[in-house]
PDB file of C-alpha atoms in Angstrom:
ATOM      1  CA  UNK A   1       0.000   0.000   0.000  1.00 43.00           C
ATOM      2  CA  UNK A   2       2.929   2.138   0.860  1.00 49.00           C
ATOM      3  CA  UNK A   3       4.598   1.537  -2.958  1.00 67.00           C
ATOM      4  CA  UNK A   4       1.894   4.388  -4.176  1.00 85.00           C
ATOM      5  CA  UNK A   5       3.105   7.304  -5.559  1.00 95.00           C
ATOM      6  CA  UNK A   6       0.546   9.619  -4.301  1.00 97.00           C
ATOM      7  CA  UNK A   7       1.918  12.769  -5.880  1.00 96.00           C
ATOM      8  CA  UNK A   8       1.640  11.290  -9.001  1.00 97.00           C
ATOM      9  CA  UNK A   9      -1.971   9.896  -8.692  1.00 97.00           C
ATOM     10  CA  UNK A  10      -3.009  12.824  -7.882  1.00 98.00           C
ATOM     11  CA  UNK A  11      -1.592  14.561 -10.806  1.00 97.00           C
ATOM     12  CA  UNK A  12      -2.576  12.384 -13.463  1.00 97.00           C
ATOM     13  CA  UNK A  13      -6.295  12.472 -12.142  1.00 98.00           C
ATOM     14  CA  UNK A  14      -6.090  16.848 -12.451  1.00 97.00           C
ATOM     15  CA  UNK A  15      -4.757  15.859 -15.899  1.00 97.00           C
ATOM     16  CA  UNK A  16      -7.722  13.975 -16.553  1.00 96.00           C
ATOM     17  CA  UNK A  17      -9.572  16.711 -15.144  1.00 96.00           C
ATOM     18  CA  UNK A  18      -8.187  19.489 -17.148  1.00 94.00           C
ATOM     19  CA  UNK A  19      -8.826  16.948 -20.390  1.00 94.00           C
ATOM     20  CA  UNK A  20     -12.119  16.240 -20.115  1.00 94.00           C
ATOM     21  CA  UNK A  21     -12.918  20.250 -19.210  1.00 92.00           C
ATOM     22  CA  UNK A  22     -11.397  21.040 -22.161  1.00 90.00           C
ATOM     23  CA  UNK A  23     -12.947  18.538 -24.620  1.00 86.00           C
ATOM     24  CA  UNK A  24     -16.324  20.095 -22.705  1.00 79.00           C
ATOM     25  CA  UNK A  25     -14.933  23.787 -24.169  1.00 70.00           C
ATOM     26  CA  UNK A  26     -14.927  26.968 -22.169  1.00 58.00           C
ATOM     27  CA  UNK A  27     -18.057  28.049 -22.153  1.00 54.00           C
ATOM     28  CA  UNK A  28     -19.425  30.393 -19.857  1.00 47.00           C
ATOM     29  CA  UNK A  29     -21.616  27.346 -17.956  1.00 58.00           C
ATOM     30  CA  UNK A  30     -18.677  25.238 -17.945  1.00 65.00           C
ATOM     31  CA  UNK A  31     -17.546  24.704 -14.037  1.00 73.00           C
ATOM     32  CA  UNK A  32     -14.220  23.303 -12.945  1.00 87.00           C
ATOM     33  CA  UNK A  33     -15.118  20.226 -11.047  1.00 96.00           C
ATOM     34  CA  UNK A  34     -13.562  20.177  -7.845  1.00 98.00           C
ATOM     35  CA  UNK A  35     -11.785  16.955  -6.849  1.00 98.00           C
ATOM     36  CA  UNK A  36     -12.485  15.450  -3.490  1.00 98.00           C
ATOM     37  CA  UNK A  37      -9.732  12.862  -2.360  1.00 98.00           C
ATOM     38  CA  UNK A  38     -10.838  10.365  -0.688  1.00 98.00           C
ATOM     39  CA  UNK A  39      -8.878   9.072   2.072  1.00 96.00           C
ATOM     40  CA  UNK A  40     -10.905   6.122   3.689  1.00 94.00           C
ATOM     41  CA  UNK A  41      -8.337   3.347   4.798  1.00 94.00           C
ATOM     42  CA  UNK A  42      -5.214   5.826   3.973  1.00 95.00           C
ATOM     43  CA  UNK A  43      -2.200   6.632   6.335  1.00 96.00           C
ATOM     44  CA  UNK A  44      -2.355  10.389   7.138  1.00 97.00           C
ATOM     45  CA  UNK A  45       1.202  10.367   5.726  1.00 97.00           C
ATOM     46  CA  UNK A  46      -0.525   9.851   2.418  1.00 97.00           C
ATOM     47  CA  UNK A  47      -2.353  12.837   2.990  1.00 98.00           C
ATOM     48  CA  UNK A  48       0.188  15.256   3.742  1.00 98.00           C
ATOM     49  CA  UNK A  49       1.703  14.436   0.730  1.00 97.00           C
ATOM     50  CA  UNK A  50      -1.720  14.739  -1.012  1.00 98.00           C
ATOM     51  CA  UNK A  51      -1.919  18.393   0.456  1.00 98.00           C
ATOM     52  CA  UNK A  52       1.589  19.250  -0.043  1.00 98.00           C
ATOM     53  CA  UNK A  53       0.642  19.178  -3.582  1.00 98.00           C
ATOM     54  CA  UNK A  54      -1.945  21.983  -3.351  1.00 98.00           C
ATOM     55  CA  UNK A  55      -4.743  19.082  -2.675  1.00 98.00           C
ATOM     56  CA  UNK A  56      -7.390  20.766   0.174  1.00 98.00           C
ATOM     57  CA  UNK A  57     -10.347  18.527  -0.026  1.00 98.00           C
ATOM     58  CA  UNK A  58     -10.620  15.173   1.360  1.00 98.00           C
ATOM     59  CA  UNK A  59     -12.812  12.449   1.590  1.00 98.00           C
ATOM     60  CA  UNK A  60     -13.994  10.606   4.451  1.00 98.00           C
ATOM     61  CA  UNK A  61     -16.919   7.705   4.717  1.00 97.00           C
ATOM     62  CA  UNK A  62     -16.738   6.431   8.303  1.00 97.00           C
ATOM     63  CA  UNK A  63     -17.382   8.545  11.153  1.00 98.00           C
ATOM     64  CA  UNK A  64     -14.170   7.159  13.476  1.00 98.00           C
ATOM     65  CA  UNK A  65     -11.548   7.155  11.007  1.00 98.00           C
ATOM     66  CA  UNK A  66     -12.771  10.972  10.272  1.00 98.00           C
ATOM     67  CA  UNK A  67     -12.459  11.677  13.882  1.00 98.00           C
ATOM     68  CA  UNK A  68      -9.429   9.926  14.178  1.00 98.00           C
ATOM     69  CA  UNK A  69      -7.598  12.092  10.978  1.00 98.00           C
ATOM     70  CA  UNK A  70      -9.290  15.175  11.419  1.00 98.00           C
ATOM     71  CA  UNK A  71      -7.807  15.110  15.377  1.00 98.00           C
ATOM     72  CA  UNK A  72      -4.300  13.816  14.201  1.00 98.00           C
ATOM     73  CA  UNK A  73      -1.402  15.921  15.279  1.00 98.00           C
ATOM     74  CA  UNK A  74       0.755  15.961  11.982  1.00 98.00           C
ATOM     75  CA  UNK A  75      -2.438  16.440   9.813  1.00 98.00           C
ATOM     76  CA  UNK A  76      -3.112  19.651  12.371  1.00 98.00           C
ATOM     77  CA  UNK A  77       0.645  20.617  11.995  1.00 98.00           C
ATOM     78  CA  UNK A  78       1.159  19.730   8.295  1.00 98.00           C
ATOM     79  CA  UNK A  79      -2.746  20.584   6.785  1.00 98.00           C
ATOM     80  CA  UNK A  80      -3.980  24.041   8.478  1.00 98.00           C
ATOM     81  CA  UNK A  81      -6.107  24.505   5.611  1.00 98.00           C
ATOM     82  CA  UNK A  82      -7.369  20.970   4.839  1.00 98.00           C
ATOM     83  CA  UNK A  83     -11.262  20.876   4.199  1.00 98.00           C
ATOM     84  CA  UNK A  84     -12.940  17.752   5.002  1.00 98.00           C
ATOM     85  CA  UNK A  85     -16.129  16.524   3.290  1.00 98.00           C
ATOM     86  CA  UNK A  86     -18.075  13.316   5.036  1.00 98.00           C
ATOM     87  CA  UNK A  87     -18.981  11.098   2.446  1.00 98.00           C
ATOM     88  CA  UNK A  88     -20.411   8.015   4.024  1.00 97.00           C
ATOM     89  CA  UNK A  89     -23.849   7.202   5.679  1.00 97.00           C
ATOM     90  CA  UNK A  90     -24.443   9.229   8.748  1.00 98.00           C
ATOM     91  CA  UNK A  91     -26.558   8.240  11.680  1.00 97.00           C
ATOM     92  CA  UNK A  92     -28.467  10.875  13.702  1.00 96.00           C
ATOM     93  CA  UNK A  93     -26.519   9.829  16.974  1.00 97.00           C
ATOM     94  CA  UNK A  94     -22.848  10.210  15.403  1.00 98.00           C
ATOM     95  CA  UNK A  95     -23.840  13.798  14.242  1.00 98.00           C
ATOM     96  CA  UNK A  96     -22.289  15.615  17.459  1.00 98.00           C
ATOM     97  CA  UNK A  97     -19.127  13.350  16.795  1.00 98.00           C
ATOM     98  CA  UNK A  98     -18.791  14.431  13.046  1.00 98.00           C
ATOM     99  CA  UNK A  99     -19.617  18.042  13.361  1.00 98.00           C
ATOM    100  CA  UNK A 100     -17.064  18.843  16.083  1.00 98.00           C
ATOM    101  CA  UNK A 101     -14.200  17.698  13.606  1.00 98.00           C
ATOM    102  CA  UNK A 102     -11.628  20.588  13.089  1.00 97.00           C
ATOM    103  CA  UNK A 103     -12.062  22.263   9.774  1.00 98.00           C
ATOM    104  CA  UNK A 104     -15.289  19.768   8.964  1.00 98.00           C
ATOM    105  CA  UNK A 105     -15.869  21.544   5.384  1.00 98.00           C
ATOM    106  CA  UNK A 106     -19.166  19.764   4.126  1.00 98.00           C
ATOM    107  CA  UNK A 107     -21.484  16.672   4.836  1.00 98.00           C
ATOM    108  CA  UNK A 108     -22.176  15.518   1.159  1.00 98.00           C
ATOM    109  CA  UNK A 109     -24.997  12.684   2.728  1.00 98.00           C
ATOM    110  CA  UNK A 110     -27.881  14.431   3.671  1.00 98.00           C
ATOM    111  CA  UNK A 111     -31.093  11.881   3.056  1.00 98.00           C
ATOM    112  CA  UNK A 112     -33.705  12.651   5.202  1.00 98.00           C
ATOM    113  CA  UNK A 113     -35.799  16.088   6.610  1.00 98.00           C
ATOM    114  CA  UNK A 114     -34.751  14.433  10.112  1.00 98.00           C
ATOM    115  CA  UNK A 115     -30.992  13.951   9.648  1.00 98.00           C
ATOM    116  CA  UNK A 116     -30.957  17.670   8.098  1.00 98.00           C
ATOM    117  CA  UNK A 117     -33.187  18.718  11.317  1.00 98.00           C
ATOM    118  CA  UNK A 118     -30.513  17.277  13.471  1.00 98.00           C
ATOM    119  CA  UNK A 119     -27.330  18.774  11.690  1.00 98.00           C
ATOM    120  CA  UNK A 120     -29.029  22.422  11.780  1.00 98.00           C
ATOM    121  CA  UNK A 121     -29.797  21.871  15.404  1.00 98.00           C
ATOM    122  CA  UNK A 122     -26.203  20.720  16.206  1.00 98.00           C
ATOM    123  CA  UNK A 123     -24.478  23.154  14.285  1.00 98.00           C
ATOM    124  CA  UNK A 124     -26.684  25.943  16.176  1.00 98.00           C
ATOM    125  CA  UNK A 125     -24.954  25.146  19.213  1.00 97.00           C
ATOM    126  CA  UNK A 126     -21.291  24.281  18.168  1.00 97.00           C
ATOM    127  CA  UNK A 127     -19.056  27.984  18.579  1.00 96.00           C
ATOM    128  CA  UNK A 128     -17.989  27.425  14.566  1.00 94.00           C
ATOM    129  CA  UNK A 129     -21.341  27.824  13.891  1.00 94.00           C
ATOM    130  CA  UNK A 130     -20.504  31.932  14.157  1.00 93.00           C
ATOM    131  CA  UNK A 131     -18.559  31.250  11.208  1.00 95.00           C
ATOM    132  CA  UNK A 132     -21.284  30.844   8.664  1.00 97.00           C
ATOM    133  CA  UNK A 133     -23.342  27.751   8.363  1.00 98.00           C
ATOM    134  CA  UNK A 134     -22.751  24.131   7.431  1.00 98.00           C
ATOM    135  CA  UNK A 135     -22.565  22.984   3.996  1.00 98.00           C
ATOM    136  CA  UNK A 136     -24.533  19.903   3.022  1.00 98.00           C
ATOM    137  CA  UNK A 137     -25.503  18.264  -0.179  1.00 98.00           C
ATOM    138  CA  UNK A 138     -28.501  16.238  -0.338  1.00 98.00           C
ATOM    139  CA  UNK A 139     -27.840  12.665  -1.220  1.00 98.00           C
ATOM    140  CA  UNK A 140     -30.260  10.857  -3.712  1.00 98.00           C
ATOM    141  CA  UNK A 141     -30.613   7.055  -4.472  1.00 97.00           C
ATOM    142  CA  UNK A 142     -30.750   7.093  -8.297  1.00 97.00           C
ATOM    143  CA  UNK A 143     -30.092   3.010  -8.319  1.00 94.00           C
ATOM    144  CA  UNK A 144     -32.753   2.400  -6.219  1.00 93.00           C
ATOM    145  CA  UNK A 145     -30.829  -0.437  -4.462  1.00 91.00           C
ATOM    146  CA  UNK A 146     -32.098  -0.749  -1.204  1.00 90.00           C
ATOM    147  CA  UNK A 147     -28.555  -0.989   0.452  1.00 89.00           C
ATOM    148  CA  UNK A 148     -28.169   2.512  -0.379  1.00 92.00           C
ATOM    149  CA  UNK A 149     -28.688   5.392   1.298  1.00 94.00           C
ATOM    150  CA  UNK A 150     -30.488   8.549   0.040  1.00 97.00           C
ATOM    151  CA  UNK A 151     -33.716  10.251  -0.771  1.00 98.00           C
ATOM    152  CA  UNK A 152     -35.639   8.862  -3.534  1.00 97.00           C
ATOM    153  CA  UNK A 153     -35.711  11.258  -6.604  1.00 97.00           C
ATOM    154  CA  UNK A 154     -38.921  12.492  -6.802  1.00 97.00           C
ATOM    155  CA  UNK A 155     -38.729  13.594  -3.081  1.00 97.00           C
ATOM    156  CA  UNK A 156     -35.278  15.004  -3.666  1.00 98.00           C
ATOM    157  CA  UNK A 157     -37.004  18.963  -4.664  1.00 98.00           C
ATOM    158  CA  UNK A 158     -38.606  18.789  -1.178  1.00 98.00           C
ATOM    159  CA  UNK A 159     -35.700  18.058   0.798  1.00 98.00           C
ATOM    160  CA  UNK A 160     -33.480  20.581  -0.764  1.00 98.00           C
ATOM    161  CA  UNK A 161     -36.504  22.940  -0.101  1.00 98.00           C
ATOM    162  CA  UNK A 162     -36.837  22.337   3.415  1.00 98.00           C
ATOM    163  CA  UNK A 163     -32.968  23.265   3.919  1.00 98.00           C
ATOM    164  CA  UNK A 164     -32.533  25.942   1.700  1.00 98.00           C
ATOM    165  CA  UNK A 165     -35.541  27.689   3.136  1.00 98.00           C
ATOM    166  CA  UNK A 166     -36.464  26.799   6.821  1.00 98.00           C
ATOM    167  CA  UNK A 167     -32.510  25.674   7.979  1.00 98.00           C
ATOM    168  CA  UNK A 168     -30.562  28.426   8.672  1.00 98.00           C
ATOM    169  CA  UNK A 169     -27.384  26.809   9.879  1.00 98.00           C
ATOM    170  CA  UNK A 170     -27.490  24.538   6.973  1.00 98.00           C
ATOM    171  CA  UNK A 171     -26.056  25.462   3.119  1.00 98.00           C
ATOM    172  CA  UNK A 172     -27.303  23.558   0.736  1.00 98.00           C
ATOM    173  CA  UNK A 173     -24.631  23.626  -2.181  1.00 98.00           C
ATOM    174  CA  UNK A 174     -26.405  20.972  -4.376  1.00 98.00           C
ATOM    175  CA  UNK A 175     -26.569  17.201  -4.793  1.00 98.00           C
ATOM    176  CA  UNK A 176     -25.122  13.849  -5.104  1.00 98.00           C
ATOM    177  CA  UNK A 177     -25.183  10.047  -5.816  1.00 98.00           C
ATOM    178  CA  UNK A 178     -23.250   7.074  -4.854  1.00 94.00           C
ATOM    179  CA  UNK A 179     -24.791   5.058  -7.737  1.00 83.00           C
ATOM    180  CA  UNK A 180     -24.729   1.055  -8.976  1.00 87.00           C
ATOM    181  CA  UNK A 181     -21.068  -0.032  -9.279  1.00 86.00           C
ATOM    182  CA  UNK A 182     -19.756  -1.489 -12.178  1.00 88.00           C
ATOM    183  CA  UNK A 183     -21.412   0.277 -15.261  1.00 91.00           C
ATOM    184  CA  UNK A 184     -20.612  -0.951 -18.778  1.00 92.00           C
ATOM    185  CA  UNK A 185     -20.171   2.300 -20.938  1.00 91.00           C
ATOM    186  CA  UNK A 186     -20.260   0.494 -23.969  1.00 90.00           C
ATOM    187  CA  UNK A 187     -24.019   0.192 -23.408  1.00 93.00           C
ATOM    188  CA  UNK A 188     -24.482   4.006 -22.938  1.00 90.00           C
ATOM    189  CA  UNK A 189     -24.847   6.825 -20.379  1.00 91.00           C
ATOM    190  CA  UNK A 190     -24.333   6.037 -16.443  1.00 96.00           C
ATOM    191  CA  UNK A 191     -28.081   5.724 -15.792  1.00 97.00           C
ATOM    192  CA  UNK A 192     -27.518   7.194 -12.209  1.00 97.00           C
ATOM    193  CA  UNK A 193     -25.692   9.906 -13.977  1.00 97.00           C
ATOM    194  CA  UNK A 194     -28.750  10.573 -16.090  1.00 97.00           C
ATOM    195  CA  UNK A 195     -31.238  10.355 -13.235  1.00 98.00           C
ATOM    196  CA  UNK A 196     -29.338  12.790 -10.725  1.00 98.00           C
ATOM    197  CA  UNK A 197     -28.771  15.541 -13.715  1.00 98.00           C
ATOM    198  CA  UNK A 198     -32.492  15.211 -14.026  1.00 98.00           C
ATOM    199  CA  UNK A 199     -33.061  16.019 -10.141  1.00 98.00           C
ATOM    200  CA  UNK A 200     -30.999  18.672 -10.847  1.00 98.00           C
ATOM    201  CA  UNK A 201     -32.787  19.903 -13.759  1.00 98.00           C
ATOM    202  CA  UNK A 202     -36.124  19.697 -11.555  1.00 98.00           C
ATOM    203  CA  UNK A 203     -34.494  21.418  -8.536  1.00 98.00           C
ATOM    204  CA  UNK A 204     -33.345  24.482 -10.361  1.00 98.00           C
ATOM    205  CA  UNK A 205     -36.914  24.493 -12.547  1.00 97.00           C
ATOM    206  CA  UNK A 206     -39.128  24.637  -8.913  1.00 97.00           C
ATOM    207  CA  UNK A 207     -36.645  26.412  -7.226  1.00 96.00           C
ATOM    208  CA  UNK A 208     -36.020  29.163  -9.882  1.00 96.00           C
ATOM    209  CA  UNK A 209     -32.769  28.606  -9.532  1.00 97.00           C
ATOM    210  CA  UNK A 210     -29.746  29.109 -11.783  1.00 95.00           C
ATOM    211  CA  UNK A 211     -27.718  25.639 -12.601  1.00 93.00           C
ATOM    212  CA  UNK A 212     -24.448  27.056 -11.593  1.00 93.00           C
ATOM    213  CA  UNK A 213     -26.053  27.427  -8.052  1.00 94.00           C
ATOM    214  CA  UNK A 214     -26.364  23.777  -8.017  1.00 97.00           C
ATOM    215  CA  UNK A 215     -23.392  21.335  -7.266  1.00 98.00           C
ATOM    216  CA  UNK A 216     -23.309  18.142  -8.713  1.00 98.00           C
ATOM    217  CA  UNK A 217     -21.227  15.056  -6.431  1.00 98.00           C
ATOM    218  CA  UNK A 218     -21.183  12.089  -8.268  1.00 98.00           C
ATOM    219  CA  UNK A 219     -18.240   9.754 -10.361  1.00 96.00           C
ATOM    220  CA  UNK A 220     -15.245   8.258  -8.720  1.00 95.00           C
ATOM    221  CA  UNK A 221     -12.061   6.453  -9.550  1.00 94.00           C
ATOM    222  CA  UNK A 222     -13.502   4.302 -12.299  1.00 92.00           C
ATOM    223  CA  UNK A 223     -15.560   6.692 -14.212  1.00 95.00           C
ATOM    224  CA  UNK A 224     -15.214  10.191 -12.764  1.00 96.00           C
ATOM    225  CA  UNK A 225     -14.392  11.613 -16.294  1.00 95.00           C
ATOM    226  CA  UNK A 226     -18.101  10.079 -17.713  1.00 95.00           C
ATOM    227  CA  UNK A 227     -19.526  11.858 -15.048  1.00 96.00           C
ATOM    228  CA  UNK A 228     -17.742  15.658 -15.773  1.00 96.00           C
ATOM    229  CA  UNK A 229     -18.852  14.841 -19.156  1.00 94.00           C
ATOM    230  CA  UNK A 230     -22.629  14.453 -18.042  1.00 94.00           C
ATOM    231  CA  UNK A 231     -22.231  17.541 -15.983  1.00 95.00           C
ATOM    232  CA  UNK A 232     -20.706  16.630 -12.347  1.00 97.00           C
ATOM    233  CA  UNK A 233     -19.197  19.602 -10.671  1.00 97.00           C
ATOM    234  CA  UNK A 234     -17.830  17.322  -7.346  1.00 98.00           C
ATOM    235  CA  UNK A 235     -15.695  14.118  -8.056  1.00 98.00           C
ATOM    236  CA  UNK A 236     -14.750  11.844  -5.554  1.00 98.00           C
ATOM    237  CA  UNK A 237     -11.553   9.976  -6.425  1.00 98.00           C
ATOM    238  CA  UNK A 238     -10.086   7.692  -4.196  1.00 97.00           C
ATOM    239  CA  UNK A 239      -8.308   4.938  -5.482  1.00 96.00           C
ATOM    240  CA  UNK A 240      -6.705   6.748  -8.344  1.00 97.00           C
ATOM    241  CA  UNK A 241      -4.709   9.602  -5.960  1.00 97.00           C
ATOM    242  CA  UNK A 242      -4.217   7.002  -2.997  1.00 97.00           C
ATOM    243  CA  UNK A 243      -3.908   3.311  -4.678  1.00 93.00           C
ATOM    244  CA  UNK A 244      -5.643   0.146  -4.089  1.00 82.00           C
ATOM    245  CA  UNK A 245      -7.994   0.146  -1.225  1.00 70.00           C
ATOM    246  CA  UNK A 246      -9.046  -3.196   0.535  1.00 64.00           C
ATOM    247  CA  UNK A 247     -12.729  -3.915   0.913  1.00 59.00           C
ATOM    248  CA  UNK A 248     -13.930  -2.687   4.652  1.00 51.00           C
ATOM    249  CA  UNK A 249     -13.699  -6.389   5.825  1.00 45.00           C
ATOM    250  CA  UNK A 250      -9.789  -6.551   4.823  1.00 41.00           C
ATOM    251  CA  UNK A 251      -9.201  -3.759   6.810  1.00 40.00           C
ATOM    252  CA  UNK A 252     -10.162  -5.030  10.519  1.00 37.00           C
TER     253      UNK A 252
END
């Protein structure tokens, strides 16, 4: 795990980046997607050399190991400025534990009116919470695979609604998908792809809301370039930047 060259993941996956943008042209709606690395299973060393090479935003899917990093001495020393996004399902009763992380920059897994309830109500009474609110995304389940989480599609509009207008120590910056693994792009479009750029489309319509205003998380290591193409504006690319990652189970 150690033989990775993270510095040089990481570059090749902005190359990508910068390809793909370009292909896309440089239009005035065009929007730099910005690359999340995601960390899960990782040494911190890993990540200091990550950020050493200008990389601020990390990835994070289980609530300890965030904890654990975002509390670690060198990453405090080394990473002043690192931004932290929580990726992974979050359960009402670790919300205190994940919002009290130091420089916590965004929970991209918001899936439920009572989950967003709690993280306004916690944020309300953390001190950081004088520093502007908490960004969120709302997470949808485009697969419709029942061991994922997030709201279904057609309820997506209201959710974002509720935040965006009655929770003011929430941000809602827009929304995102975890999606079926393993899609064959010789048979087409990412459905999931497809299916969150039409939640988007609806949000924006109902919303009167401008599609800039609206982030897009979805593609990671395997096909985060299909996904800039279809209009993702948050890519979350593990793997890639950080090398082979064992299945949770491996890992105990």
């Amino acid at each position: 795990m150690g033989e990775f060259d993270v510095k040089i993941g990481l570059k090749n996956v902005l190359q990508r980046i910068e390809e793909v943008c370009s292909k896309k042209g440089e239009g005035e709606n065009v929007k730099k997607p910005l690359l999340v690395a995601v960390s899960k299973t990782k040494p911190v060393e890993m990540i200091v050399d990550a950020y050493s090479e200008g990389q601020r935003h990390f990835g994070e899917n289980y609530v300890q190991e965030l904890v654990e990093k975002g509390s670690n001495p060198l990453i405090l020393e080394k990473c002043p400025d690192i931004k932290w996004h929580f990726i992974g399902h979050l359960q009402s009763n670790k919300i205190n534990k994940v919002l009290k992380v130091p420089n916590l920059h965004m929970v991209q897994t918001v899936d439920s009116e009572k989950l967003a309830n709690g993280l306004d109500s916690a944020w309300s009474r953390l001190e950081k919470s004088k520093d502007g609110p908490l960004e969120v995304l709302v997470q949808i389940n485009t697969s419709g695979e029942d061991e994922k989480s997030g709201v279904e599609p057609e309820h997506a509009s209201a959710l974002y609604k509720h935040i965006k207008e009655d929770l003011p120590n929430l941000k809602v910056k827009g929304i995102m998908t975890i999606g079926k693994f393993g899609h064959d792009y010789s048979t087409g479009p990412n459905p999931d792809f497809i299916a969150l750029m039409k939640c988007h489309e609806q949000i924006c319509k109902e919303q009167n809301l401008n599609s800039n205003e609206v982030d897009v998380s979805m593609g990671m290591s395997d096909d985060f370039d299909k996904a800039i193409e279809v209009g993702s504006t948050i890519v979350r690319v593990g793997s890639s930047i950080f090398g082979y990652r064992p299945k949770k189970h491996e890992v105990q």
